[in-house]
Each structure stands twice: as C-alpha cells, then as structure tokens.
Short mmCIF file of C-alpha atoms in Angstrom, two decimals:
data_model
loop_
_atom_site.label_atom_id
_atom_site.label_comp_id
_atom_site.label_asym_id
_atom_site.label_seq_id
_atom_site.Cartn_x
_atom_site.Cartn_y
_atom_site.Cartn_z
CA UNK A 1 88.78 78.15 -88.14
CA UNK A 2 90.22 81.56 -87.09
CA UNK A 3 87.87 83.31 -84.50
CA UNK A 4 86.53 86.55 -85.50
CA UNK A 5 85.75 89.30 -83.00
CA UNK A 6 83.29 92.16 -83.91
CA UNK A 7 83.02 95.23 -81.77
CA UNK A 8 79.81 97.34 -82.16
CA UNK A 9 79.95 100.70 -80.56
CA UNK A 10 78.39 104.25 -81.22
CA UNK A 11 76.58 106.93 -79.32
CA UNK A 12 73.91 105.89 -76.96
CA UNK A 13 70.47 105.73 -78.56
CA UNK A 14 71.52 105.03 -82.10
CA UNK A 15 70.49 101.43 -82.18
CA UNK A 16 73.87 99.66 -81.69
CA UNK A 17 72.56 96.97 -79.68
CA UNK A 18 69.99 95.93 -82.42
CA UNK A 19 72.75 96.23 -85.02
CA UNK A 20 75.11 93.91 -82.82
CA UNK A 21 72.26 91.35 -82.51
CA UNK A 22 71.52 91.71 -86.43
CA UNK A 23 75.08 91.06 -87.20
CA UNK A 24 75.32 88.13 -84.82
CA UNK A 25 72.09 86.54 -86.32
CA UNK A 26 73.44 87.01 -89.87
CA UNK A 27 76.82 85.25 -88.86
CA UNK A 28 74.97 82.44 -87.24
CA UNK A 29 72.64 81.97 -90.41
CA UNK A 30 76.06 81.45 -92.33
CA UNK A 31 76.49 78.31 -90.27
CA UNK A 32 78.91 79.92 -87.85
CA UNK A 33 78.74 79.43 -84.13
CA UNK A 34 78.23 82.93 -82.69
CA UNK A 35 78.27 84.56 -79.15
CA UNK A 36 76.75 87.77 -78.72
CA UNK A 37 78.22 89.44 -75.72
CA UNK A 38 76.73 92.17 -73.72
CA UNK A 39 78.90 94.20 -71.31
CA UNK A 40 77.84 95.63 -68.03
CA UNK A 41 75.51 94.61 -65.22
CA UNK A 42 72.09 94.63 -67.05
CA UNK A 43 70.95 92.73 -70.20
CA UNK A 44 69.16 94.79 -73.09
CA UNK A 45 68.35 91.45 -74.79
CA UNK A 46 66.55 89.85 -71.99
CA UNK A 47 63.65 92.36 -72.24
CA UNK A 48 64.14 92.94 -75.92
CA UNK A 49 63.88 89.24 -76.95
CA UNK A 50 61.76 88.18 -74.02
CA UNK A 51 64.33 85.76 -72.77
CA UNK A 52 64.88 84.13 -69.41
CA UNK A 53 67.71 85.32 -67.27
CA UNK A 54 70.90 86.20 -69.26
CA UNK A 55 74.02 85.42 -67.28
CA UNK A 56 77.86 85.08 -67.59
CA UNK A 57 77.60 81.65 -69.05
CA UNK A 58 76.37 81.69 -72.72
CA UNK A 59 72.69 80.80 -73.28
CA UNK A 60 71.53 79.46 -76.68
CA UNK A 61 68.81 81.49 -78.05
CA UNK A 62 68.69 80.55 -81.60
CA UNK A 63 70.34 77.88 -83.74
CA UNK A 64 74.20 78.66 -83.57
CA UNK A 65 73.35 81.78 -81.59
CA UNK A 66 74.18 82.24 -77.87
CA UNK A 67 74.19 85.35 -75.95
CA UNK A 68 76.15 86.16 -72.57
CA UNK A 69 76.35 89.27 -70.14
CA UNK A 70 79.77 89.95 -69.03
CA UNK A 71 81.07 92.23 -66.24
CA UNK A 72 84.91 92.85 -65.44
CA UNK A 73 84.65 91.26 -62.17
CA UNK A 74 83.02 88.11 -63.46
CA UNK A 75 85.66 87.87 -66.21
CA UNK A 76 88.38 88.31 -63.60
CA UNK A 77 86.87 85.74 -61.33
CA UNK A 78 86.70 83.21 -64.14
CA UNK A 79 90.22 83.71 -65.09
CA UNK A 80 91.59 83.60 -61.56
CA UNK A 81 89.83 80.29 -61.16
CA UNK A 82 91.35 79.02 -64.36
CA UNK A 83 94.73 79.73 -62.95
CA UNK A 84 94.47 79.03 -59.46
CA UNK A 85 92.42 75.69 -60.00
CA UNK A 86 91.68 75.32 -56.36
CA UNK A 87 88.04 76.71 -55.76
CA UNK A 88 88.60 77.43 -52.03
CA UNK A 89 91.80 79.62 -52.77
CA UNK A 90 89.93 81.43 -55.58
CA UNK A 91 87.08 81.97 -53.20
CA UNK A 92 89.42 83.28 -50.53
CA UNK A 93 91.05 85.70 -53.09
CA UNK A 94 87.69 87.30 -54.19
CA UNK A 95 85.95 87.30 -50.92
CA UNK A 96 88.82 89.10 -49.25
CA UNK A 97 87.75 92.72 -48.64
CA UNK A 98 91.32 94.24 -49.50
CA UNK A 99 91.29 92.39 -52.83
CA UNK A 100 87.67 93.43 -53.69
CA UNK A 101 88.47 97.13 -52.93
CA UNK A 102 91.67 96.69 -55.07
CA UNK A 103 89.59 95.41 -58.00
CA UNK A 104 87.07 98.00 -57.74
CA UNK A 105 89.63 100.98 -57.74
CA UNK A 106 92.47 99.63 -59.93
CA UNK A 107 92.55 101.66 -63.08
CA UNK A 108 91.42 99.73 -66.18
CA UNK A 109 91.41 96.43 -64.43
CA UNK A 110 87.86 95.46 -65.22
CA UNK A 111 88.22 96.63 -68.83
CA UNK A 112 91.39 94.56 -69.04
CA UNK A 113 89.69 91.41 -67.81
CA UNK A 114 86.78 91.89 -70.24
CA UNK A 115 89.17 92.25 -73.14
CA UNK A 116 91.33 89.42 -72.00
CA UNK A 117 88.24 87.09 -72.20
CA UNK A 118 87.00 88.53 -75.55
CA UNK A 119 90.48 87.97 -76.95
CA UNK A 120 91.17 84.70 -75.15
CA UNK A 121 90.34 82.43 -78.30
CA UNK A 122 92.94 83.85 -80.83
CA UNK A 123 95.40 84.24 -77.87
CA UNK A 124 94.83 80.67 -76.84
CA UNK A 125 94.97 81.94 -73.17
CA UNK A 126 92.28 81.27 -70.60
CA UNK A 127 89.24 79.11 -70.33
CA UNK A 128 88.01 77.76 -73.60
CA UNK A 129 85.56 79.87 -75.58
CA UNK A 130 84.28 77.51 -78.37
CA UNK A 131 82.71 80.00 -80.89
CA UNK A 132 83.75 80.94 -84.36
CA UNK A 133 82.45 84.43 -84.07
CA UNK A 134 82.09 86.94 -80.95
CA UNK A 135 80.01 89.83 -81.61
CA UNK A 136 80.38 92.47 -78.61
CA UNK A 137 77.65 94.89 -78.03
CA UNK A 138 80.25 97.15 -76.60
CA UNK A 139 80.14 100.28 -74.54
CA UNK A 140 79.17 103.64 -75.92
CA UNK A 141 81.81 105.86 -77.44
CA UNK A 142 83.65 107.50 -74.39
CA UNK A 143 83.60 104.25 -72.26
CA UNK A 144 84.77 102.29 -75.41
CA UNK A 145 87.86 104.33 -76.03
CA UNK A 146 88.70 103.73 -72.19
CA UNK A 147 88.06 99.82 -72.82
CA UNK A 148 90.50 99.86 -75.66
CA UNK A 149 93.08 101.94 -73.86
CA UNK A 150 93.31 99.46 -70.69
CA UNK A 151 95.56 96.94 -72.33
CA UNK A 152 98.12 99.56 -73.56
CA UNK A 153 97.96 101.49 -70.20
CA UNK A 154 98.49 98.27 -68.27
CA UNK A 155 101.42 97.22 -70.64
CA UNK A 156 103.12 100.47 -70.12
CA UNK A 157 102.61 100.43 -66.28
CA UNK A 158 103.66 96.72 -65.91
CA UNK A 159 106.70 96.28 -68.11
CA UNK A 160 107.69 92.76 -67.08
CA UNK A 161 105.99 89.65 -65.82
CA UNK A 162 102.66 87.86 -66.83
CA UNK A 163 100.54 91.04 -66.44
CA UNK A 164 102.66 92.97 -68.88
CA UNK A 165 102.86 90.16 -71.48
CA UNK A 166 99.21 89.45 -71.46
CA UNK A 167 98.39 93.10 -71.61
CA UNK A 168 100.56 93.36 -74.78
CA UNK A 169 99.14 90.34 -76.18
CA UNK A 170 95.51 91.58 -75.87
CA UNK A 171 96.48 94.90 -77.34
CA UNK A 172 98.09 93.34 -80.28
CA UNK A 173 94.92 91.15 -80.92
CA UNK A 174 92.80 94.35 -80.86
CA UNK A 175 94.92 95.95 -83.37
CA UNK A 176 95.02 92.83 -85.72
CA UNK A 177 92.63 93.56 -88.44
CA UNK A 178 92.27 90.06 -89.46
CA UNK A 179 91.01 89.24 -85.94
CA UNK A 180 89.20 92.24 -84.63
CA UNK A 181 86.62 94.15 -86.69
CA UNK A 182 85.07 97.51 -85.50
CA UNK A 183 81.66 98.91 -86.51
CA UNK A 184 80.34 102.35 -85.41
CA UNK A 185 76.83 102.83 -85.56
CA UNK A 186 75.25 106.19 -86.09
CA UNK A 187 71.95 107.88 -87.07
CA UNK A 188 71.90 110.39 -90.10
CA UNK A 189 71.75 113.30 -87.61
CA UNK A 190 74.15 116.04 -86.99
CA UNK A 191 75.34 115.17 -83.38
CA UNK A 192 75.70 111.39 -83.76
CA UNK A 193 77.49 111.79 -87.11
CA UNK A 194 79.91 114.38 -85.54
CA UNK A 195 80.57 111.80 -82.61
CA UNK A 196 80.80 108.77 -84.92
CA UNK A 197 83.33 110.48 -87.24
CA UNK A 198 85.43 111.72 -84.42
CA UNK A 199 85.65 108.26 -83.00
CA UNK A 200 86.56 106.88 -86.40
CA UNK A 201 89.28 109.26 -86.68
CA UNK A 202 90.50 108.71 -83.07
CA UNK A 203 90.37 104.82 -83.52
CA UNK A 204 92.74 105.31 -86.64
CA UNK A 205 95.01 107.77 -84.98
CA UNK A 206 95.54 106.21 -81.59
CA UNK A 207 95.11 102.52 -82.26
CA UNK A 208 95.61 102.16 -86.10
CA UNK A 209 92.16 100.73 -86.20
CA UNK A 210 89.94 101.31 -89.39
CA UNK A 211 86.41 100.99 -88.46
CA UNK A 212 83.22 100.79 -90.59
CA UNK A 213 80.45 103.14 -90.24
CA UNK A 214 76.85 102.01 -90.24
CA UNK A 215 74.37 104.73 -90.68
CA UNK A 216 70.90 103.41 -89.00
CA UNK A 217 67.43 104.29 -89.64
CA UNK A 218 67.77 105.80 -93.11
CA UNK A 219 64.38 106.91 -94.58
CA UNK A 220 64.08 105.21 -97.96
CA UNK A 221 61.20 105.78 -100.30
CA UNK A 222 60.26 104.95 -103.79
CA UNK A 223 58.60 108.30 -104.35
CA UNK A 224 60.19 110.54 -106.69
CA UNK A 225 61.36 114.19 -105.93
CA UNK A 226 58.96 115.49 -108.53
CA UNK A 227 56.18 113.47 -106.83
CA UNK A 228 56.99 114.80 -103.27
CA UNK A 229 57.10 118.42 -104.71
CA UNK A 230 53.74 118.09 -106.34
CA UNK A 231 52.17 116.57 -103.20
CA UNK A 232 53.43 119.49 -101.14
CA UNK A 233 51.23 121.89 -103.19
CA UNK A 234 48.12 120.04 -101.73
CA UNK A 235 46.74 121.91 -98.76
CA UNK A 236 46.37 118.92 -96.62
CA UNK A 237 48.12 116.78 -93.97
CA UNK A 238 49.59 114.69 -96.75
CA UNK A 239 50.89 117.81 -98.26
CA UNK A 240 52.70 118.73 -94.88
CA UNK A 241 53.91 115.18 -94.50
CA UNK A 242 55.51 115.45 -98.14
CA UNK A 243 57.26 118.62 -97.17
CA UNK A 244 58.60 116.83 -93.86
CA UNK A 245 59.62 113.87 -95.74
CA UNK A 246 61.54 115.81 -98.37
CA UNK A 247 63.32 117.71 -95.64
CA UNK A 248 64.34 114.45 -93.85
CA UNK A 249 65.73 112.88 -97.10
CA UNK A 250 67.56 116.04 -98.01
CA UNK A 251 69.04 116.26 -94.60
CA UNK A 252 70.08 112.68 -94.28
CA UNK A 253 71.76 112.93 -97.66
CA UNK A 254 73.90 115.82 -96.24
CA UNK A 255 74.72 113.75 -93.23
CA UNK A 256 75.71 110.78 -95.28
CA UNK A 257 77.97 112.90 -97.51
CA UNK A 258 79.62 114.50 -94.40
CA UNK A 259 80.22 110.99 -93.00
CA UNK A 260 81.44 109.54 -96.29
CA UNK A 261 84.22 112.20 -96.28
CA UNK A 262 85.67 110.52 -93.10
CA UNK A 263 84.79 106.94 -93.51
CA UNK A 264 86.50 104.36 -95.69
CA UNK A 265 83.52 101.89 -95.46
CA UNK A 266 79.84 102.87 -94.81
CA UNK A 267 76.62 100.80 -95.06
CA UNK A 268 72.94 102.12 -94.75
CA UNK A 269 70.40 100.38 -92.68
CA UNK A 270 66.90 101.57 -93.58
CA UNK A 271 64.23 102.72 -91.07
CA UNK A 272 62.02 99.65 -90.44
CA UNK A 273 58.60 99.89 -88.98
CA UNK A 274 58.69 96.48 -87.23
CA UNK A 275 57.44 95.73 -83.78
CA UNK A 276 58.45 92.18 -83.53
CA UNK A 277 62.22 92.19 -82.35
CA UNK A 278 63.30 89.18 -84.27
CA UNK A 279 61.63 90.42 -87.51
CA UNK A 280 63.44 93.72 -86.98
CA UNK A 281 66.78 92.03 -86.30
CA UNK A 282 66.53 89.78 -89.48
CA UNK A 283 65.65 92.66 -91.70
CA UNK A 284 68.62 94.78 -90.31
CA UNK A 285 71.00 91.72 -90.70
CA UNK A 286 69.91 91.40 -94.33
CA UNK A 287 71.30 94.96 -94.95
CA UNK A 288 74.73 94.37 -93.27
#
C-alpha cells in the first residue's frame, strides 16, 4: 500500500492539533495503521489525552493509532545512525561541539531532517517507518512555509552529491499530490480566514500544492431565521442571546463565502460542546 502523508497547518489557536488528531483517528478506524506526528520540543497530546511521556519513538494510544514527537535534531541523529551504523562513531559525531553548533545554525537543516523522515517511506530511504498513513500536526503558517522551503533551498545550495539528491527527492515527494495532502485549518473569523487564504494561494503559487480548507468551530443550529428574529423581540437574556447568535451566523456565512472564493475544497467542522477529548476528536473526525 502506498503511504499517505497528511500535513495539517493553520494559524495558531484555530484548533489544528485537534483536527490533526481527528483525521488520524478517522484513518485508523478505516483499518489503516496511522502515525500522528507532533513537531517540536513539547507534546500537546500528552496533556490533551492525559498520556504518559510522548517521545521520538511511536507510542500506540489506540488500535492502529500511534503518536510521536519529532525534533529536527532527533531526526538527524536517527538518520546519521542509520547511515554510519557504528554507534560510537555516531555518538562522537553528535557530541562534537563544532558539529552541534553547525546543526543549530545551519539554515534549514533541522527542517530538512524532519521532512526527510516524514517522506522516508515513499522515498524508501532511511530507517523503516511501518505506517500506512502519517498525519503531521505541522508548524503554524509562517514556520510551515519555512519547513516546505528547506528542501528546495538545500537543493539549490547543494547541486551535486547525496545531500542535493535527497533534497530534490524530498521536494518532489512534497509536491506529489498522490502522496502528500495538505489541510489548512481556520476559524470563521476575519484574521484566520485572511491568513488561511493567503497560505492557500502561496502554497499553490510557490509549490504547486492544492490544499483543502477546514473551517473549524462553525456555529450550527436548527433554529430558523424567523424564530431567531421573533426571540430577539423578547426583552430578556434569551432575546439578547438570539441577537448574538444571529450576528454570529451571519458573520460566519460571510467568512465562509470569502474563503470559498479562494479555496477549491472546503469542509465545515461544527462547534462541539465536549469536554472529553476523545469524544471531541471522534466527533470532529466524523465531519472530515
């Protein structure tokens, strides 16, 4: 089976981590072996799902669903150990002060190491990653662009040799729509929609990537417009709430239409009033 890679990004605070977990859970329920990947030093899912420590190696948290936390340095270390084979040499390489300084300041190297691992399955290069689907809870908008630019930048800087070859291979994998899928999460609000649609256009212009837009926390109600109007005439807190609700619904409709003018594919995720994280993730997953 061909490995799928799903990147979930968006402005900070729009709920992309919950959407990423929901997408991963949905895929795992379809019988696929799924790895949910967090990027960075700290795990959101550890506290959200009340899990034991989440580390670089995948930890199974549900049937067919595992989670891992990857940093650029950890990905680079694993790759070097895979190539060098001799643990003492790898240790010497990474415990060298000069090399550590180089890794920390080399532009794009941590991002390249992360993407090298994420795409290692389809490229059949690097340590085995035995999953059918990878869902990457990726960086927020600006850092996400920098992540995607890393392979292209490295390929341009290093024209020849293994580094240039692998960078071009990673870049090609990221642009292959059969392998790599992109989901931008937003809220039905002015600034998140503006940032999401700008990212949508930039991905298309610079990387030829067609991302889908997921509008999170859409207020949905079975109350008719006429009922809302009538309730507003009541001089009570309920009347004020009906006025507020009508304003929210009208505004989110405007935001939806604005986003729809720029996006080829969109999905709406309702606002769920759930306190149990797994129930919330299941409900969000059902809408994706």
